[in-house]
Structure formats: structure tokens, C-alpha cells
Coordinates of C-alpha atoms in Angstrom, one line a residue:
A1 CA 28.9 -76.1 -157.3
A2 CA 29.8 -72.6 -155.9
A3 CA 26.9 -71.1 -157.9
A4 CA 24.6 -73.8 -156.6
G5 CA 25.9 -73.2 -153.1
G6 CA 25.4 -69.5 -153.5
G7 CA 21.9 -70.1 -154.8
G8 CA 21.2 -72.3 -151.9
G9 CA 22.5 -69.7 -149.5
G10 CA 20.3 -67.0 -151.2
G11 CA 17.3 -69.3 -151.0
G12 CA 18.0 -69.9 -147.3
A13 CA 18.2 -66.1 -146.7
S14 CA 14.9 -65.6 -148.5
H15 CA 13.3 -68.3 -146.5
N16 CA 14.5 -66.7 -143.3
N17 CA 13.3 -63.3 -144.3
A18 CA 9.9 -64.7 -145.2
A19 CA 9.7 -66.4 -141.9
A20 CA 10.7 -63.2 -140.1
V21 CA 8.0 -61.2 -142.0
K22 CA 5.4 -63.9 -141.1
Q23 CA 6.5 -63.8 -137.4
D24 CA 6.2 -60.0 -137.4
S25 CA 2.8 -60.3 -139.0
H26 CA 1.6 -62.7 -136.4
Q27 CA 3.0 -60.5 -133.6
S28 CA 1.3 -57.5 -135.1
E29 CA -2.0 -59.3 -135.2
A30 CA -1.6 -60.5 -131.6
E31 CA -0.8 -56.9 -130.5
K32 CA -3.9 -55.6 -132.4
K33 CA -6.1 -58.2 -130.7
E34 CA -4.6 -57.4 -127.3
A35 CA -5.1 -53.6 -127.9
A36 CA -8.7 -54.2 -128.9
A37 CA -9.3 -56.3 -125.8
V38 CA -7.8 -53.6 -123.6
Y39 CA -9.9 -51.0 -125.3
A40 CA -13.1 -53.0 -124.8
K41 CA -12.2 -53.5 -121.1
I42 CA -11.7 -49.7 -120.7
V43 CA -15.1 -49.0 -122.3
F44 CA -16.8 -51.5 -120.0
G45 CA -15.0 -50.0 -117.0
I46 CA -16.0 -46.4 -117.9
V47 CA -19.7 -47.4 -118.5
A48 CA -19.8 -49.4 -115.2
Y49 CA -18.1 -46.7 -113.2
A50 CA -20.1 -43.9 -114.8
S51 CA -23.4 -45.7 -114.1
C52 CA -22.5 -46.2 -110.4
S53 CA -20.8 -42.9 -109.8
S54 CA -23.7 -40.9 -111.3
M55 CA -26.1 -42.4 -108.8
M56 CA -23.8 -42.8 -105.8
L57 CA -23.6 -39.1 -104.9
I58 CA -27.4 -38.8 -104.8
I59 CA -27.8 -42.1 -102.9
N60 CA -25.3 -41.0 -100.3
K61 CA -27.1 -37.6 -100.0
V62 CA -30.4 -39.4 -99.4
A63 CA -28.8 -41.8 -96.9
V64 CA -27.2 -39.0 -94.7
T65 CA -30.5 -37.0 -95.0
F66 CA -32.5 -39.9 -93.4
L67 CA -29.6 -41.1 -91.2
P68 CA -27.5 -38.0 -90.2
A69 CA -24.5 -40.1 -89.1
P70 CA -21.9 -40.4 -92.0
S71 CA -19.6 -42.8 -90.2
V72 CA -22.5 -45.2 -89.4
V73 CA -23.5 -45.1 -93.1
L74 CA -19.9 -45.7 -94.2
F75 CA -19.4 -48.5 -91.7
C76 CA -22.5 -50.3 -93.1
Q77 CA -21.3 -49.7 -96.7
L78 CA -17.8 -51.0 -96.1
L79 CA -18.8 -54.0 -94.1
T80 CA -21.5 -55.0 -96.6
S81 CA -19.0 -54.7 -99.5
A82 CA -16.3 -56.8 -97.7
V83 CA -18.8 -59.5 -96.7
A84 CA -20.5 -59.6 -100.1
I85 CA -17.2 -59.9 -102.0
K86 CA -16.0 -62.7 -99.7
A87 CA -19.2 -64.6 -100.0
M88 CA -19.3 -64.2 -103.8
H89 CA -15.6 -65.4 -104.0
E90 CA -16.4 -68.4 -101.8
G91 CA -19.3 -69.2 -104.0
G92 CA -17.2 -69.0 -107.2
V93 CA -19.2 -66.0 -108.5
V94 CA -16.2 -63.6 -108.6
E95 CA -12.4 -63.9 -108.4
S96 CA -11.0 -62.1 -105.3
D97 CA -7.7 -62.5 -103.4
P98 CA -6.9 -63.8 -99.9
L99 CA -5.3 -61.5 -97.4
V100 CA -1.5 -61.6 -97.7
A101 CA 0.7 -59.7 -95.3
E102 CA 3.0 -58.1 -97.9
K103 CA -0.1 -56.8 -99.8
V104 CA -2.0 -55.7 -96.7
K105 CA 0.7 -53.2 -95.7
P106 CA 0.5 -51.0 -98.8
F107 CA -3.3 -51.4 -99.0
M108 CA -3.8 -50.3 -95.4
L109 CA -2.8 -46.8 -96.6
V110 CA -5.1 -47.2 -99.6
A111 CA -8.0 -48.1 -97.2
I112 CA -7.3 -45.0 -95.0
A113 CA -7.1 -42.7 -98.1
F114 CA -10.3 -44.3 -99.5
L115 CA -12.1 -43.9 -96.2
G116 CA -10.9 -40.3 -95.8
A117 CA -12.2 -39.4 -99.2
L118 CA -15.5 -41.1 -98.6
Y119 CA -16.0 -39.6 -95.1
T120 CA -15.1 -36.0 -96.1
N121 CA -17.3 -36.5 -99.2
V122 CA -20.3 -37.5 -97.1
K123 CA -19.7 -34.8 -94.5
T124 CA -19.5 -32.2 -97.4
L125 CA -22.9 -33.5 -98.6
Q126 CA -24.3 -33.2 -95.1
Y127 CA -23.6 -29.5 -95.1
A128 CA -23.7 -28.5 -98.8
N129 CA -25.9 -29.1 -101.7
V130 CA -25.0 -31.4 -104.6
E131 CA -24.2 -28.5 -107.0
T132 CA -21.8 -27.0 -104.5
F133 CA -19.9 -30.3 -104.3
I134 CA -19.8 -30.6 -108.1
V135 CA -18.1 -27.2 -108.6
F136 CA -15.3 -28.2 -106.3
R137 CA -15.1 -31.7 -107.8
S138 CA -14.8 -30.1 -111.3
S139 CA -11.6 -28.3 -110.4
T140 CA -9.7 -31.5 -109.4
P141 CA -8.6 -32.8 -112.8
I142 CA -6.3 -29.8 -113.3
M143 CA -4.6 -30.5 -110.0
I144 CA -4.4 -34.3 -110.6
A145 CA -2.8 -33.7 -114.0
F146 CA 0.2 -32.0 -112.2
L147 CA 0.4 -34.8 -109.6
D148 CA 0.2 -37.4 -112.4
Y149 CA 3.2 -35.7 -114.0
V150 CA 5.2 -35.4 -110.7
F151 CA 4.5 -38.8 -109.1
L152 CA 3.2 -41.2 -111.7
G153 CA 5.5 -40.6 -114.7
R154 CA 2.8 -39.1 -117.0
Q155 CA 3.4 -36.3 -119.5
L156 CA 1.6 -33.1 -118.9
P157 CA -1.7 -32.8 -120.9
N158 CA -1.4 -31.5 -124.4
P159 CA -3.0 -28.1 -125.3
R160 CA -6.2 -29.8 -126.5
S161 CA -6.6 -31.6 -123.1
W162 CA -5.8 -28.4 -121.1
L163 CA -8.6 -26.6 -123.0
S164 CA -10.9 -29.5 -122.2
L165 CA -10.1 -29.4 -118.5
M166 CA -10.5 -25.7 -118.3
A167 CA -13.8 -25.8 -120.2
I168 CA -15.1 -28.5 -117.8
L169 CA -14.2 -26.3 -114.8
M170 CA -15.7 -23.1 -116.4
G171 CA -18.9 -24.9 -117.4
A172 CA -19.4 -26.3 -113.9
I173 CA -18.8 -22.9 -112.3
A174 CA -21.2 -21.3 -114.8
Y175 CA -23.9 -23.9 -114.0
V176 CA -23.7 -23.3 -110.3
F177 CA -23.8 -19.5 -110.5
T178 CA -26.5 -19.4 -113.1
D179 CA -28.8 -22.1 -111.9
S180 CA -28.2 -23.0 -108.3
N181 CA -28.1 -21.6 -104.8
F182 CA -24.4 -21.7 -104.2
E183 CA -23.9 -22.3 -100.5
V184 CA -21.3 -23.9 -98.3
K185 CA -21.9 -24.2 -94.6
A186 CA -18.7 -26.0 -93.9
Y187 CA -15.7 -24.8 -95.9
T188 CA -13.5 -26.9 -93.6
W189 CA -15.0 -30.1 -94.9
V190 CA -14.8 -29.0 -98.5
A191 CA -11.1 -28.1 -98.0
A192 CA -10.4 -31.4 -96.2
W193 CA -12.1 -33.4 -99.0
F194 CA -10.0 -31.5 -101.6
I195 CA -6.7 -32.4 -99.9
V196 CA -7.6 -36.0 -99.1
F197 CA -9.0 -36.5 -102.6
A198 CA -5.7 -35.5 -104.3
F199 CA -3.8 -38.0 -102.2
D200 CA -6.4 -40.6 -102.7
Q201 CA -6.3 -40.3 -106.5
V202 CA -2.6 -40.5 -106.8
Y203 CA -1.6 -43.0 -104.1
I204 CA -4.4 -45.5 -104.9
K205 CA -3.3 -45.4 -108.6
F206 CA 0.3 -46.1 -107.5
A207 CA -0.8 -49.0 -105.3
V208 CA -3.1 -50.4 -108.0
D209 CA -0.2 -50.4 -110.5
N210 CA 2.3 -51.9 -108.1
V211 CA 0.4 -54.4 -106.0
K212 CA -0.9 -57.3 -108.1
L213 CA -4.5 -58.0 -107.2
T214 CA -7.7 -58.6 -109.2
P215 CA -10.3 -55.7 -109.3
W216 CA -12.5 -57.6 -106.8
G217 CA -9.4 -58.3 -104.7
R218 CA -8.6 -54.6 -104.5
S219 CA -12.1 -53.8 -103.5
Y220 CA -12.1 -56.5 -100.9
Y221 CA -8.8 -55.4 -99.3
T222 CA -9.8 -51.7 -99.3
N223 CA -13.3 -52.2 -97.8
L224 CA -12.2 -54.8 -95.2
L225 CA -9.2 -52.8 -94.0
A226 CA -11.3 -49.6 -93.8
V227 CA -14.0 -51.2 -91.5
G228 CA -11.8 -50.8 -88.3
P229 CA -10.8 -47.2 -88.9
V230 CA -14.4 -46.1 -89.7
F231 CA -15.6 -47.8 -86.5
L232 CA -13.0 -45.9 -84.5
L233 CA -14.0 -42.7 -86.3
G234 CA -17.6 -43.2 -85.3
L235 CA -16.6 -43.6 -81.7
L236 CA -14.4 -40.5 -81.8
T237 CA -17.1 -38.3 -83.4
R238 CA -19.8 -39.9 -81.1
E239 CA -22.0 -40.4 -84.1
H240 CA -23.0 -43.8 -82.9
E241 CA -25.0 -42.1 -80.1
I242 CA -27.4 -40.8 -82.7
L243 CA -28.6 -44.4 -83.1
T244 CA -29.7 -44.4 -79.4
D245 CA -32.7 -42.2 -80.0
F246 CA -33.0 -42.7 -83.7
E247 CA -36.4 -43.8 -85.0
W248 CA -36.0 -46.1 -88.0
S249 CA -38.5 -45.8 -90.8
T250 CA -39.0 -47.6 -94.1
A251 CA -37.4 -44.7 -95.9
S252 CA -34.3 -44.7 -93.7
I253 CA -33.8 -48.5 -94.0
F254 CA -34.3 -48.4 -97.7
A255 CA -31.9 -45.5 -98.2
L256 CA -29.2 -47.2 -96.1
S257 CA -29.7 -50.6 -97.9
A258 CA -29.5 -48.9 -101.3
S259 CA -26.3 -47.1 -100.3
C260 CA -24.8 -50.5 -99.3
V261 CA -25.7 -52.2 -102.5
A262 CA -24.5 -49.2 -104.6
G263 CA -21.3 -49.2 -102.5
V264 CA -20.4 -52.8 -103.6
L265 CA -20.8 -51.9 -107.3
M266 CA -19.1 -48.6 -107.0
S267 CA -16.1 -50.1 -105.2
Y268 CA -15.6 -52.8 -107.9
S269 CA -16.1 -50.5 -110.9
Q270 CA -13.8 -47.8 -109.6
F271 CA -10.9 -50.2 -108.9
L272 CA -11.4 -51.9 -112.2
L273 CA -11.1 -48.5 -114.0
R274 CA -8.2 -47.2 -111.9
G275 CA -6.2 -50.1 -113.1
L276 CA -6.9 -49.3 -116.8
I277 CA -6.4 -45.5 -117.1
S278 CA -4.3 -42.7 -115.7
A279 CA -5.2 -40.9 -112.4
T280 CA -6.1 -37.7 -114.4
S281 CA -8.3 -39.6 -116.9
F282 CA -10.1 -41.4 -113.9
T283 CA -10.7 -38.0 -112.3
V284 CA -12.1 -36.5 -115.6
V285 CA -14.5 -39.5 -115.9
G286 CA -15.5 -38.9 -112.3
T287 CA -16.2 -35.3 -113.0
M288 CA -18.2 -36.1 -116.1
C289 CA -20.3 -38.5 -113.9
K290 CA -21.0 -35.7 -111.5
I291 CA -22.4 -33.6 -114.3
G292 CA -24.7 -36.6 -115.1
T293 CA -25.6 -36.6 -111.4
V294 CA -27.1 -33.1 -111.8
I295 CA -29.3 -34.3 -114.6
I296 CA -30.5 -37.2 -112.5
N297 CA -30.9 -34.9 -109.5
C298 CA -33.2 -32.6 -111.6
M299 CA -35.3 -35.5 -112.8
I300 CA -35.8 -37.0 -109.4
W301 CA -36.4 -33.9 -107.3
D302 CA -38.0 -31.7 -110.0
K303 CA -35.1 -29.3 -109.8
H304 CA -35.2 -28.3 -113.5
A305 CA -32.3 -26.3 -114.8
S306 CA -32.7 -23.0 -116.6
M307 CA -31.7 -22.7 -120.3
E308 CA -28.5 -21.0 -119.2
G309 CA -27.8 -23.8 -116.8
L310 CA -28.4 -26.5 -119.4
I311 CA -26.0 -24.8 -121.8
A312 CA -23.3 -24.7 -119.1
L313 CA -24.1 -28.4 -118.3
F314 CA -23.6 -29.5 -121.9
V315 CA -20.4 -27.4 -122.2
C316 CA -19.0 -29.7 -119.4
I317 CA -20.2 -32.9 -121.1
F318 CA -19.1 -31.9 -124.6
S319 CA -15.7 -30.6 -123.3
G320 CA -14.9 -33.9 -121.5
L321 CA -15.1 -35.7 -124.9
F322 CA -12.0 -33.8 -126.1
Y323 CA -9.7 -34.9 -123.2
Q324 CA -6.8 -37.1 -124.3
Q325 CA -5.0 -39.3 -121.7
S326 CA -1.4 -38.2 -121.4
P327 CA 1.1 -40.9 -122.3
L328 CA 3.8 -42.2 -119.9
R329 CA 7.1 -40.5 -120.3
N330 CA 8.7 -43.9 -120.5
P331 CA 6.1 -46.1 -122.3
I332 CA 5.7 -49.8 -121.3
P333 CA 6.0 -52.2 -124.3
M334 CA 2.7 -53.9 -125.0
H335 CA 4.1 -57.4 -124.5
T336 CA 5.3 -56.6 -121.0
R337 CA 1.9 -55.2 -119.7
N338 CA -0.3 -57.3 -117.5

């Protein structure tokens, strides 16, 4: 009887072990599927953001060329984005979020940071050429990597990633000095953009991680809350007075309309991607997009790069492929992630 009882106990233990193994197997399969889904979402986010970002710089450059009033251009972009997202949400096309007081407060600062980065970006483009902006933009991932470490709990990049970041910067600088007319007529705007951009990248990533909103909701909140400040900015800079004597043309209307449509897509894609990757990785993707902008710029305006310039350009593109996102110092378990 004792033997039988022992055998029965052993059989029960075996059964429990088999069940545990089976459960672990199912959990492992579920985690693999979840990881694959997250990876697919990241790839989609990068492709969407890269497509929009590569064109947005050129579209904004064209817009402020035909309508030299950056705050007016931004007001139209932000208002169009907010209205379009609200309309699509009401029509059941996209899933957005209603305005809630406790979420508006942290996102008000997001809106101001977002607007500050946009405005200083467009003002830089008003006084400097595209290549000049890109060389400053290419130095930002190094700075964001340190801010990622200090404020967002990421580890510092590994040696391979540091080499990647430095190569991107060196390649961009080499391109500008070998193939472009390096000129900046307003160092103040470039410096202002650099400072605002650093805050924008880090704080918006913090808000995206801590305020639960859909990607369309983040875009809706940011664009809607930035409409008021950009309107006041236009009044303070008196840029609205340009419209008094401004002669609208087909080209200026088309450029402004294109910038508004691109603004909706750009806003959604960037907030989708910000929620999926680190601030430094997002900055690296953005830098790579600006290198793509140079290629599009050359194709559209017949500004063909020299052989030296093309080599520097491909150094940037190739180097970016070697960047590895730094892990969190205290990793979040897969089953606790959103």
C-alpha cells in the first residue's frame, strides 16, 4: 500500500511537472508572438515616420518660401491636424481620446515643446539651407543618448553604437563641407532649435510613456493644445500682418495645403514611433530621414551631389544601420508592458 501510495505520489509529481512544462511552453509561445507583434509595429512605425519625415523638411521649406510667415504656416498645420483627427474619430475611422483634465496638464507642456521645436525648425529653414540644418540635426543623437541615460533610465550606448553615432555625425559634416554651401544667417535660431529639440525629445518621450493615450490621441492633444500658443506667437511676432498685403497664388496655396496634409501624417507617425522606441533611437531614425531628405532634395531641385558628397551621404546611411538601442537599466517584464 505504501509502495502504491509512493508510486501514486510520484505519478502526481510527474503530472505536475509535465503541466508546468506545458504552461511554460505556452507562455514562451505567447511571449514570442507578442515580441513579433511589437517588432512588426516598430517596423511599421519606422517606415511611416521615415516616409513622412523625409518629405516634411522639404515641404516646410517650400511652404515658408512661398509664405514667409512661419507662425501662420504652423497655425494652419496644427489646426488642420486637430480638426482632421477629431473628424476621423467621430467618423469611426481612427481611435483618438477625449480631452481629460488630468491628461491635458502634462500634455500642455508637450504641446509647447512640440511647438517650440517646430517653430525654431521652420525659422532655421527660413534663414538657412537644408544641408545646414541637417549638419546640426546630425549631432543631436549624441546629446540625446546622454539625456536618455540621465532622465529616462536607459543605459549608455555600447561601443558599437557610439561608433555608429560618431560616423553619422562625421558623414553629415563631410557632406556639407564637400558638397554644399555651408551658410547660416541666423545662428540664434539654430542654437534655439538645438536647445528646444533636446527638451522636446526627452520630455515628450517621458509623457508618452507615462500618460496613457492612443497614438492618434497623443497627436490630437498636442496639435489642439498648441493652436492657442502659436496664435499668440503670431500676434507677438506680427507675422499675421504679412497676410494683409500678401498675394496668394496657386503655388502658395498648394504649398500650404501640402504642408497641412503632411503635418497630420507626420504628427501621427512620430507619436506612434515615440511610444515604441527610446528617445535616442527616435533621434537616430530622424537623422537618417534627414539624410534621405538630401537625396529627395537633389532629385527635385537638380542639386546633384558630387562623388565625395555621395560617399559621405552613404557613410551616414550605412552607419545608422549599426546603431543598437540601449536597454533600460531596470528592464520591464514582457507581461507587464502595454
